Amino acid sequence: MPSRATVSRPEPTPSILPALELIAAENAAVILRLLADAEATLDSAAARLLAARSVFVFGVGRSGLALKMTAMRLMHLGLRVHVVGETTAPAIGPGDVLLVASGSGSTGAIVRAAEAAAAAGAGIVAITTDLGSPLGGLAKVTVVVPAARKQDHDGQVSAQYSGGLFEQSVVVIGDAIFHGLWKASGASAEELWPRHANLE
Amino acid sequence: MPSRATVSRPEPTPSILPALELIAAENAAVILRLLADAEATLDSAAARLLAARSVFVFGVGRSGLALKMTAMRLMHLGLRVHVVGETTAPAIGPGDVLLVASGSGSTGAIVRAAEAAAAAGAGIVAITTDLGSPLGGLAKVTVVVPAARKQDHDGQVSAQYSGGLFEQSVVVIGDAIFHGLWKASGASAEELWPRHANLE
Amino acid sequence: MPSRATVSRPEPTPSILPALELIAAENAAVILRLLADAEATLDSAAARLLAARSVFVFGVGRSGLALKMTAMRLMHLGLRVHVVGETTAPAIGPGDVLLVASGSGSTGAIVRAAEAAAAAGAGIVAITTDLGSPLGGLAKVTVVVPAARKQDHDGQVSAQYSGGLFEQSVVVIGDAIFHGLWKASGASAEELWPRHANLE
Amino acid sequence: MPSRATVSRPEPTPSILPALELIAAENAAVILRLLADAEATLDSAAARLLAARSVFVFGVGRSGLALKMTAMRLMHLGLRVHVVGETTAPAIGPGDVLLVASGSGSTGAIVRAAEAAAAAGAGIVAITTDLGSPLGGLAKVTVVVPAARKQDHDGQVSAQYSGGLFEQSVVVIGDAIFHGLWKASGASAEELWPRHANLE
């Protein structure tokens, strides 16, 4: 691990607006591609989550955090949802759906979980950059995100670090799936609100 | 708590593309406003995080998950970072910075943490929709996000549910701060990569 | 915060067996006192957890980790269980039970959660050293542990650091409640096993 | 997954004292065996943790929660500690120590992490029931706990469910290592106290 002391302390002040513009432009481009290509997979992913007995979500690192944001919203919608690795997540089984996100589609822990879920009779919904990846092969529905993978360091797909653009896309896709399901449900915001955690 | 059984199971299939367009448009509008208004506060927030002895992040719910995404990237950059509530987070003290996010700026647990951090000699950097909120009053730097708060259910600011737009903005702002700091550091992606967790 | 450099690096090697003997003796003494005094409260606590619509657990620091160990076992037993602060914990309400642990019985975050839970119609089961504490006042059932509180630094009740003995007791009490409920249920180990998380 | 409805609701009230006695007796027996057999390994484990550049802890399920209790105490002692899987845990490397616990010593995720840690130049300290297990083979120091493994359902070693006795032992061993290191350090409780998290 490089020493923490190697971070340079630049004069002058870091400049954040160009970074914000870059991120906005990259996200807009991904969303345009999804609008053009992903209607069927997004609708199918949403329908499978809605029909699941229980939804389980699993990702590692920042993709996992993005999926937890999605999981919380699906709980607000009234679905039964678990995060793999949290204390009270039970066994997955037939009728359940495992929602996973992996930029490469080949993250070891996620592929193993997807294999175990499939063996237990659950369906897999995957978000990944690579339809031909192991996760793409295991999933019933694969939402393909046209973004860089973690070690695409050459900046041809994204000038952001590592899987940043992919992880931002997972947040947006999760929230779009939630929003579409919410609107289709006919429930008002006031009907969802009482499900929010009330002890913190 | 409403019964889980009240979620309607709509025919036909939910439609996700309109939701994706809505989210994209709302995010673009927020970013345009930040580009117009927030240069000084974003640069100042970044500079304070960089200069901190240790950075602590704290949010509840989805804002907290968004800040964890930021925390992970600041660790990749070589900063010393802790998430309040995780097992090994120590005491905060002089020279440290607490980064918080709260749509309303008045979430009880966050205001209490900010007060305790200020009393311990740490500086506060806040992301909120309300500069005049308690958090705005406590913070050295307040990034103001022009987005709805959790209980703005009338949809005048955002048609998304609850604080969705705010939480998406926290993800983007955190990643913009990281990207700006990274570029200012002069480090290559390959120099950051060895800091990524290597045991999962 | 004291510098990390202040930890002395002793010659010779640290000696762990005396510490193990001390912990064993202190735990044995606590359990003898519970066996003498706590039959009614332990049985009542177990009965309330079993009868709850959903069980929520909440503690901070090491007590919170001990309660998560209990929560996992109650899930294995087939109860509906949530950990306050985890992603998918919903709102608490009438018919639910909040299980809390606090050595002093006056930890701010826990007292606030217990007040909110009581206001929402849930019952409180508390594990604490102090029956006369705010938590003792809020709880339907209070299991009183004859152990030191976090800042009882004089070593009269326990020679262990801070709330160590209390936190060990929470682990043991949680496991005893589980074991008693399991035996009363008549289920075999093989019947519980399929509920264990199967994706990690 | 068995239906939640299969939990019987027994008349009369569950009886917890016999469970408490059983757990106390089983723990006492394990500790007697450790006192007789484990002096060298416990002292060596403690010395390695103290000498580590950073300590990483990793376990799954209840063993993992027990190790988080240990990790928090090692942080209070002034060591640099990370929990694998928490947001800000960096890469492990030479000079670091990975502390793991697995009843069987063959839990897939833990063995993979230990292999990766060893390949990165870190030392492994393992707590397990089986010295001849894959973890025992990877570890520099193995503390052997004479307790049942998770699927020893026949009750010959422990009448408790699954790895309960092992997990209780991990809590006690972690606290004994902490206590021994603390006493060897010569620091007072008041010197450790300021390191406790002060924002929750």
PDB file of N, CA, C and O in Angstrom, chain A residues 128-179:
ATOM      1  N   THR A 128     -24.472  -4.821 -15.127  1.00  0.00           N
ATOM      2  CA  THR A 128     -23.061  -5.009 -15.447  1.00  0.00           C
ATOM      3  C   THR A 128     -22.733  -4.283 -16.744  1.00  0.00           C
ATOM      4  O   THR A 128     -23.640  -3.864 -17.475  1.00  0.00           O
ATOM      5  N   THR A 129     -21.442  -4.116 -17.032  1.00  0.00           N
ATOM      6  CA  THR A 129     -21.053  -3.525 -18.314  1.00  0.00           C
ATOM      7  C   THR A 129     -20.915  -4.586 -19.405  1.00  0.00           C
ATOM      8  O   THR A 129     -20.777  -4.248 -20.568  1.00  0.00           O
ATOM      9  N   ASP A 130     -20.926  -5.877 -18.994  1.00  0.00           N
ATOM     10  CA  ASP A 130     -20.519  -6.919 -19.939  1.00  0.00           C
ATOM     11  C   ASP A 130     -21.550  -8.052 -19.992  1.00  0.00           C
ATOM     12  O   ASP A 130     -21.584  -8.922 -19.121  1.00  0.00           O
ATOM     13  N   LEU A 131     -22.351  -8.040 -21.048  1.00  0.00           N
ATOM     14  CA  LEU A 131     -23.396  -9.054 -21.214  1.00  0.00           C
ATOM     15  C   LEU A 131     -22.796 -10.452 -21.313  1.00  0.00           C
ATOM     16  O   LEU A 131     -23.409 -11.440 -20.901  1.00  0.00           O
ATOM     17  N   GLY A 132     -21.572 -10.559 -21.840  1.00  0.00           N
ATOM     18  CA  GLY A 132     -20.945 -11.857 -22.019  1.00  0.00           C
ATOM     19  C   GLY A 132     -20.185 -12.357 -20.809  1.00  0.00           C
ATOM     20  O   GLY A 132     -19.509 -13.381 -20.883  1.00  0.00           O
ATOM     21  N   SER A 133     -20.292 -11.664 -19.705  1.00  0.00           N
ATOM     22  CA  SER A 133     -19.559 -12.036 -18.492  1.00  0.00           C
ATOM     23  C   SER A 133     -20.235 -13.207 -17.788  1.00  0.00           C
ATOM     24  O   SER A 133     -21.373 -13.560 -18.105  1.00  0.00           O
ATOM     25  N   PRO A 134     -19.552 -13.808 -16.804  1.00  0.00           N
ATOM     26  CA  PRO A 134     -20.180 -14.885 -16.032  1.00  0.00           C
ATOM     27  C   PRO A 134     -21.527 -14.470 -15.436  1.00  0.00           C
ATOM     28  O   PRO A 134     -22.494 -15.243 -15.478  1.00  0.00           O
ATOM     29  N   LEU A 135     -21.621 -13.265 -14.891  1.00  0.00           N
ATOM     30  CA  LEU A 135     -22.913 -12.827 -14.342  1.00  0.00           C
ATOM     31  C   LEU A 135     -23.967 -12.736 -15.432  1.00  0.00           C
ATOM     32  O   LEU A 135     -25.125 -13.110 -15.211  1.00  0.00           O
ATOM     33  N   GLY A 136     -23.574 -12.211 -16.583  1.00  0.00           N
ATOM     34  CA  GLY A 136     -24.525 -12.149 -17.690  1.00  0.00           C
ATOM     35  C   GLY A 136     -25.042 -13.528 -18.056  1.00  0.00           C
ATOM     36  O   GLY A 136     -26.213 -13.702 -18.396  1.00  0.00           O
ATOM     37  N   GLY A 137     -24.172 -14.513 -17.961  1.00  0.00           N
ATOM     38  CA  GLY A 137     -24.579 -15.875 -18.268  1.00  0.00           C
ATOM     39  C   GLY A 137     -25.533 -16.471 -17.244  1.00  0.00           C
ATOM     40  O   GLY A 137     -26.377 -17.300 -17.573  1.00  0.00           O
ATOM     41  N   LEU A 138     -25.414 -16.036 -15.993  1.00  0.00           N
ATOM     42  CA  LEU A 138     -26.252 -16.589 -14.926  1.00  0.00           C
ATOM     43  C   LEU A 138     -27.601 -15.898 -14.808  1.00  0.00           C
ATOM     44  O   LEU A 138     -28.552 -16.463 -14.265  1.00  0.00           O
ATOM     45  N   ALA A 139     -27.686 -14.664 -15.300  1.00  0.00           N
ATOM     46  CA  ALA A 139     -28.858 -13.829 -15.001  1.00  0.00           C
ATOM     47  C   ALA A 139     -30.026 -14.104 -15.931  1.00  0.00           C
ATOM     48  O   ALA A 139     -29.852 -14.405 -17.107  1.00  0.00           O
ATOM     49  N   LYS A 140     -31.228 -13.994 -15.374  1.00  0.00           N
ATOM     50  CA  LYS A 140     -32.459 -14.047 -16.167  1.00  0.00           C
ATOM     51  C   LYS A 140     -32.604 -12.738 -16.941  1.00  0.00           C
ATOM     52  O   LYS A 140     -33.132 -12.723 -18.055  1.00  0.00           O
ATOM     53  N   VAL A 141     -32.214 -11.621 -16.305  1.00  0.00           N
ATOM     54  CA  VAL A 141     -32.273 -10.302 -16.934  1.00  0.00           C
ATOM     55  C   VAL A 141     -30.960  -9.599 -16.654  1.00  0.00           C
ATOM     56  O   VAL A 141     -30.514  -9.563 -15.510  1.00  0.00           O
ATOM     57  N   THR A 142     -30.339  -9.060 -17.691  1.00  0.00           N
ATOM     58  CA  THR A 142     -29.092  -8.323 -17.519  1.00  0.00           C
ATOM     59  C   THR A 142     -29.247  -6.908 -18.061  1.00  0.00           C
ATOM     60  O   THR A 142     -29.480  -6.718 -19.254  1.00  0.00           O
ATOM     61  N   VAL A 143     -29.128  -5.929 -17.179  1.00  0.00           N
ATOM     62  CA  VAL A 143     -29.123  -4.533 -17.599  1.00  0.00           C
ATOM     63  C   VAL A 143     -27.669  -4.173 -17.911  1.00  0.00           C
ATOM     64  O   VAL A 143     -26.811  -4.228 -17.022  1.00  0.00           O
ATOM     65  N   VAL A 144     -27.400  -3.850 -19.164  1.00  0.00           N
ATOM     66  CA  VAL A 144     -26.026  -3.572 -19.582  1.00  0.00           C
ATOM     67  C   VAL A 144     -25.782  -2.069 -19.548  1.00  0.00           C
ATOM     68  O   VAL A 144     -26.464  -1.293 -20.220  1.00  0.00           O
ATOM     69  N   VAL A 145     -24.796  -1.665 -18.757  1.00  0.00           N
ATOM     70  CA  VAL A 145     -24.457  -0.251 -18.594  1.00  0.00           C
ATOM     71  C   VAL A 145     -23.234   0.060 -19.444  1.00  0.00           C
ATOM     72  O   VAL A 145     -22.180  -0.559 -19.243  1.00  0.00           O
ATOM     73  N   PRO A 146     -23.342   0.988 -20.375  1.00  0.00           N
ATOM     74  CA  PRO A 146     -22.180   1.328 -21.221  1.00  0.00           C
ATOM     75  C   PRO A 146     -21.220   2.238 -20.468  1.00  0.00           C
ATOM     76  O   PRO A 146     -21.118   3.424 -20.739  1.00  0.00           O
ATOM     77  N   ALA A 147     -20.504   1.645 -19.489  1.00  0.00           N
ATOM     78  CA  ALA A 147     -19.573   2.420 -18.658  1.00  0.00           C
ATOM     79  C   ALA A 147     -18.289   1.621 -18.484  1.00  0.00           C
ATOM     80  O   ALA A 147     -18.252   0.419 -18.742  1.00  0.00           O
ATOM     81  N   ALA A 148     -17.244   2.307 -18.010  1.00  0.00           N
ATOM     82  CA  ALA A 148     -15.953   1.644 -17.823  1.00  0.00           C
ATOM     83  C   ALA A 148     -16.015   0.655 -16.673  1.00  0.00           C
ATOM     84  O   ALA A 148     -16.816   0.789 -15.754  1.00  0.00           O
ATOM     85  N   ARG A 149     -15.167  -0.361 -16.707  1.00  0.00           N
ATOM     86  CA  ARG A 149     -14.984  -1.274 -15.600  1.00  0.00           C
ATOM     87  C   ARG A 149     -13.850  -0.770 -14.711  1.00  0.00           C
ATOM     88  O   ARG A 149     -13.101   0.126 -15.080  1.00  0.00           O
ATOM     89  N   LYS A 150     -13.696  -1.425 -13.535  1.00  0.00           N
ATOM     90  CA  LYS A 150     -12.793  -0.903 -12.518  1.00  0.00           C
ATOM     91  C   LYS A 150     -11.365  -0.703 -12.996  1.00  0.00           C
ATOM     92  O   LYS A 150     -10.693   0.217 -12.581  1.00  0.00           O
ATOM     93  N   GLN A 151     -10.878  -1.611 -13.809  1.00  0.00           N
ATOM     94  CA  GLN A 151      -9.470  -1.511 -14.174  1.00  0.00           C
ATOM     95  C   GLN A 151      -9.277  -1.013 -15.600  1.00  0.00           C
ATOM     96  O   GLN A 151      -8.200  -1.165 -16.171  1.00  0.00           O
ATOM     97  N   ASP A 152     -10.323  -0.406 -16.176  1.00  0.00           N
ATOM     98  CA  ASP A 152     -10.156   0.284 -17.458  1.00  0.00           C
ATOM     99  C   ASP A 152      -9.490   1.635 -17.187  1.00  0.00           C
ATOM    100  O   ASP A 152     -10.129   2.684 -17.211  1.00  0.00           O
ATOM    101  N   HIS A 153      -8.200   1.593 -16.936  1.00  0.00           N
ATOM    102  CA  HIS A 153      -7.516   2.814 -16.495  1.00  0.00           C
ATOM    103  C   HIS A 153      -7.139   3.748 -17.628  1.00  0.00           C
ATOM    104  O   HIS A 153      -6.606   4.819 -17.392  1.00  0.00           O
ATOM    105  N   ASP A 154      -7.410   3.353 -18.866  1.00  0.00           N
ATOM    106  CA  ASP A 154      -6.903   4.196 -19.957  1.00  0.00           C
ATOM    107  C   ASP A 154      -7.819   5.374 -20.291  1.00  0.00           C
ATOM    108  O   ASP A 154      -7.463   6.240 -21.073  1.00  0.00           O
ATOM    109  N   GLY A 155      -9.000   5.407 -19.681  1.00  0.00           N
ATOM    110  CA  GLY A 155      -9.848   6.587 -19.838  1.00  0.00           C
ATOM    111  C   GLY A 155     -10.587   6.671 -21.158  1.00  0.00           C
ATOM    112  O   GLY A 155     -11.162   7.690 -21.487  1.00  0.00           O
ATOM    113  N   GLN A 156     -10.598   5.581 -21.934  1.00  0.00           N
ATOM    114  CA  GLN A 156     -11.283   5.657 -23.225  1.00  0.00           C
ATOM    115  C   GLN A 156     -12.799   5.693 -23.064  1.00  0.00           C
ATOM    116  O   GLN A 156     -13.497   6.342 -23.835  1.00  0.00           O
ATOM    117  N   VAL A 157     -13.323   4.984 -22.069  1.00  0.00           N
ATOM    118  CA  VAL A 157     -14.769   4.960 -21.869  1.00  0.00           C
ATOM    119  C   VAL A 157     -15.201   6.051 -20.899  1.00  0.00           C
ATOM    120  O   VAL A 157     -16.223   6.696 -21.065  1.00  0.00           O
ATOM    121  N   SER A 158     -14.412   6.268 -19.867  1.00  0.00           N
ATOM    122  CA  SER A 158     -14.732   7.269 -18.855  1.00  0.00           C
ATOM    123  C   SER A 158     -13.439   7.868 -18.343  1.00  0.00           C
ATOM    124  O   SER A 158     -12.455   7.153 -18.142  1.00  0.00           O
ATOM    125  N   ALA A 159     -13.447   9.174 -18.111  1.00  0.00           N
ATOM    126  CA  ALA A 159     -12.273   9.810 -17.521  1.00  0.00           C
ATOM    127  C   ALA A 159     -12.293   9.746 -16.006  1.00  0.00           C
ATOM    128  O   ALA A 159     -11.360  10.176 -15.347  1.00  0.00           O
ATOM    129  N   GLN A 160     -13.370   9.185 -15.453  1.00  0.00           N
ATOM    130  CA  GLN A 160     -13.436   9.039 -14.004  1.00  0.00           C
ATOM    131  C   GLN A 160     -12.576   7.862 -13.540  1.00  0.00           C
ATOM    132  O   GLN A 160     -12.257   6.962 -14.298  1.00  0.00           O
ATOM    133  N   TYR A 161     -12.282   7.884 -12.248  1.00  0.00           N
ATOM    134  CA  TYR A 161     -11.468   6.837 -11.666  1.00  0.00           C
ATOM    135  C   TYR A 161     -12.252   5.523 -11.587  1.00  0.00           C
ATOM    136  O   TYR A 161     -13.401   5.506 -11.162  1.00  0.00           O
ATOM    137  N   SER A 162     -11.614   4.439 -11.965  1.00  0.00           N
ATOM    138  CA  SER A 162     -12.123   3.085 -11.731  1.00  0.00           C
ATOM    139  C   SER A 162     -13.581   2.961 -12.167  1.00  0.00           C
ATOM    140  O   SER A 162     -13.967   3.472 -13.212  1.00  0.00           O
ATOM    141  N   GLY A 163     -14.419   2.315 -11.398  1.00  0.00           N
ATOM    142  CA  GLY A 163     -15.802   2.085 -11.797  1.00  0.00           C
ATOM    143  C   GLY A 163     -16.764   3.194 -11.419  1.00  0.00           C
ATOM    144  O   GLY A 163     -17.962   2.950 -11.281  1.00  0.00           O
ATOM    145  N   GLY A 164     -16.258   4.411 -11.266  1.00  0.00           N
ATOM    146  CA  GLY A 164     -17.108   5.509 -10.784  1.00  0.00           C
ATOM    147  C   GLY A 164     -18.377   5.704 -11.599  1.00  0.00           C
ATOM    148  O   GLY A 164     -19.484   5.792 -11.040  1.00  0.00           O
ATOM    149  N   LEU A 165     -18.220   5.751 -12.911  1.00  0.00           N
ATOM    150  CA  LEU A 165     -19.387   5.982 -13.765  1.00  0.00           C
ATOM    151  C   LEU A 165     -20.376   4.819 -13.652  1.00  0.00           C
ATOM    152  O   LEU A 165     -21.598   5.024 -13.603  1.00  0.00           O
ATOM    153  N   PHE A 166     -19.856   3.601 -13.586  1.00  0.00           N
ATOM    154  CA  PHE A 166     -20.747   2.449 -13.427  1.00  0.00           C
ATOM    155  C   PHE A 166     -21.526   2.541 -12.116  1.00  0.00           C
ATOM    156  O   PHE A 166     -22.745   2.326 -12.082  1.00  0.00           O
ATOM    157  N   GLU A 167     -20.828   2.891 -11.045  1.00  0.00           N
ATOM    158  CA  GLU A 167     -21.477   2.928  -9.736  1.00  0.00           C
ATOM    159  C   GLU A 167     -22.535   4.034  -9.672  1.00  0.00           C
ATOM    160  O   GLU A 167     -23.608   3.847  -9.091  1.00  0.00           O
ATOM    161  N   GLN A 168     -22.223   5.184 -10.274  1.00  0.00           N
ATOM    162  CA  GLN A 168     -23.254   6.234 -10.367  1.00  0.00           C
ATOM    163  C   GLN A 168     -24.460   5.724 -11.159  1.00  0.00           C
ATOM    164  O   GLN A 168     -25.616   6.027 -10.821  1.00  0.00           O
ATOM    165  N   SER A 169     -24.201   4.958 -12.195  1.00  0.00           N
ATOM    166  CA  SER A 169     -25.291   4.429 -13.011  1.00  0.00           C
ATOM    167  C   SER A 169     -26.161   3.454 -12.226  1.00  0.00           C
ATOM    168  O   SER A 169     -27.381   3.401 -12.414  1.00  0.00           O
ATOM    169  N   VAL A 170     -25.532   2.664 -11.344  1.00  0.00           N
ATOM    170  CA  VAL A 170     -26.316   1.734 -10.526  1.00  0.00           C
ATOM    171  C   VAL A 170     -27.282   2.510  -9.625  1.00  0.00           C
ATOM    172  O   VAL A 170     -28.452   2.122  -9.454  1.00  0.00           O
ATOM    173  N   VAL A 171     -26.801   3.615  -9.058  1.00  0.00           N
ATOM    174  CA  VAL A 171     -27.690   4.453  -8.228  1.00  0.00           C
ATOM    175  C   VAL A 171     -28.887   4.921  -9.047  1.00  0.00           C
ATOM    176  O   VAL A 171     -30.046   4.794  -8.629  1.00  0.00           O
ATOM    177  N   VAL A 172     -28.617   5.444 -10.236  1.00  0.00           N
ATOM    178  CA  VAL A 172     -29.681   6.019 -11.059  1.00  0.00           C
ATOM    179  C   VAL A 172     -30.634   4.931 -11.564  1.00  0.00           C
ATOM    180  O   VAL A 172     -31.860   5.104 -11.552  1.00  0.00           O
ATOM    181  N   ILE A 173     -30.093   3.803 -11.972  1.00  0.00           N
ATOM    182  CA  ILE A 173     -30.941   2.708 -12.463  1.00  0.00           C
ATOM    183  C   ILE A 173     -31.827   2.179 -11.339  1.00  0.00           C
ATOM    184  O   ILE A 173     -33.023   1.946 -11.524  1.00  0.00           O
ATOM    185  N   GLY A 174     -31.247   2.008 -10.168  1.00  0.00           N
ATOM    186  CA  GLY A 174     -32.051   1.541  -9.027  1.00  0.00           C
ATOM    187  C   GLY A 174     -33.181   2.505  -8.726  1.00  0.00           C
ATOM    188  O   GLY A 174     -34.318   2.093  -8.459  1.00  0.00           O
ATOM    189  N   ASP A 175     -32.866   3.804  -8.763  1.00  0.00           N
ATOM    190  CA  ASP A 175     -33.904   4.786  -8.452  1.00  0.00           C
ATOM    191  C   ASP A 175     -34.945   4.872  -9.560  1.00  0.00           C
ATOM    192  O   ASP A 175     -36.125   5.143  -9.284  1.00  0.00           O
ATOM    193  N   ALA A 176     -34.525   4.644 -10.806  1.00  0.00           N
ATOM    194  CA  ALA A 176     -35.505   4.643 -11.901  1.00  0.00           C
ATOM    195  C   ALA A 176     -36.438   3.440 -11.792  1.00  0.00           C
ATOM    196  O   ALA A 176     -37.657   3.553 -12.004  1.00  0.00           O
ATOM    197  N   ILE A 177     -35.880   2.298 -11.442  1.00  0.00           N
ATOM    198  CA  ILE A 177     -36.735   1.113 -11.250  1.00  0.00           C
ATOM    199  C   ILE A 177     -37.729   1.366 -10.121  1.00  0.00           C
ATOM    200  O   ILE A 177     -38.925   1.092 -10.234  1.00  0.00           O
ATOM    201  N   PHE A 178     -37.225   1.921  -9.016  1.00  0.00           N
ATOM    202  CA  PHE A 178     -38.139   2.257  -7.912  1.00  0.00           C
ATOM    203  C   PHE A 178     -39.227   3.224  -8.377  1.00  0.00           C
ATOM    204  O   PHE A 178     -40.416   3.016  -8.116  1.00  0.00           O
ATOM    205  N   HIS A 179     -38.833   4.286  -9.060  1.00  0.00           N
ATOM    206  CA  HIS A 179     -39.798   5.313  -9.437  1.00  0.00           C
ATOM    207  C   HIS A 179     -40.869   4.743 -10.368  1.00  0.00           C
ATOM    208  O   HIS A 179     -42.066   5.023 -10.198  1.00  0.00           O
TER     209      HIS A 179
END
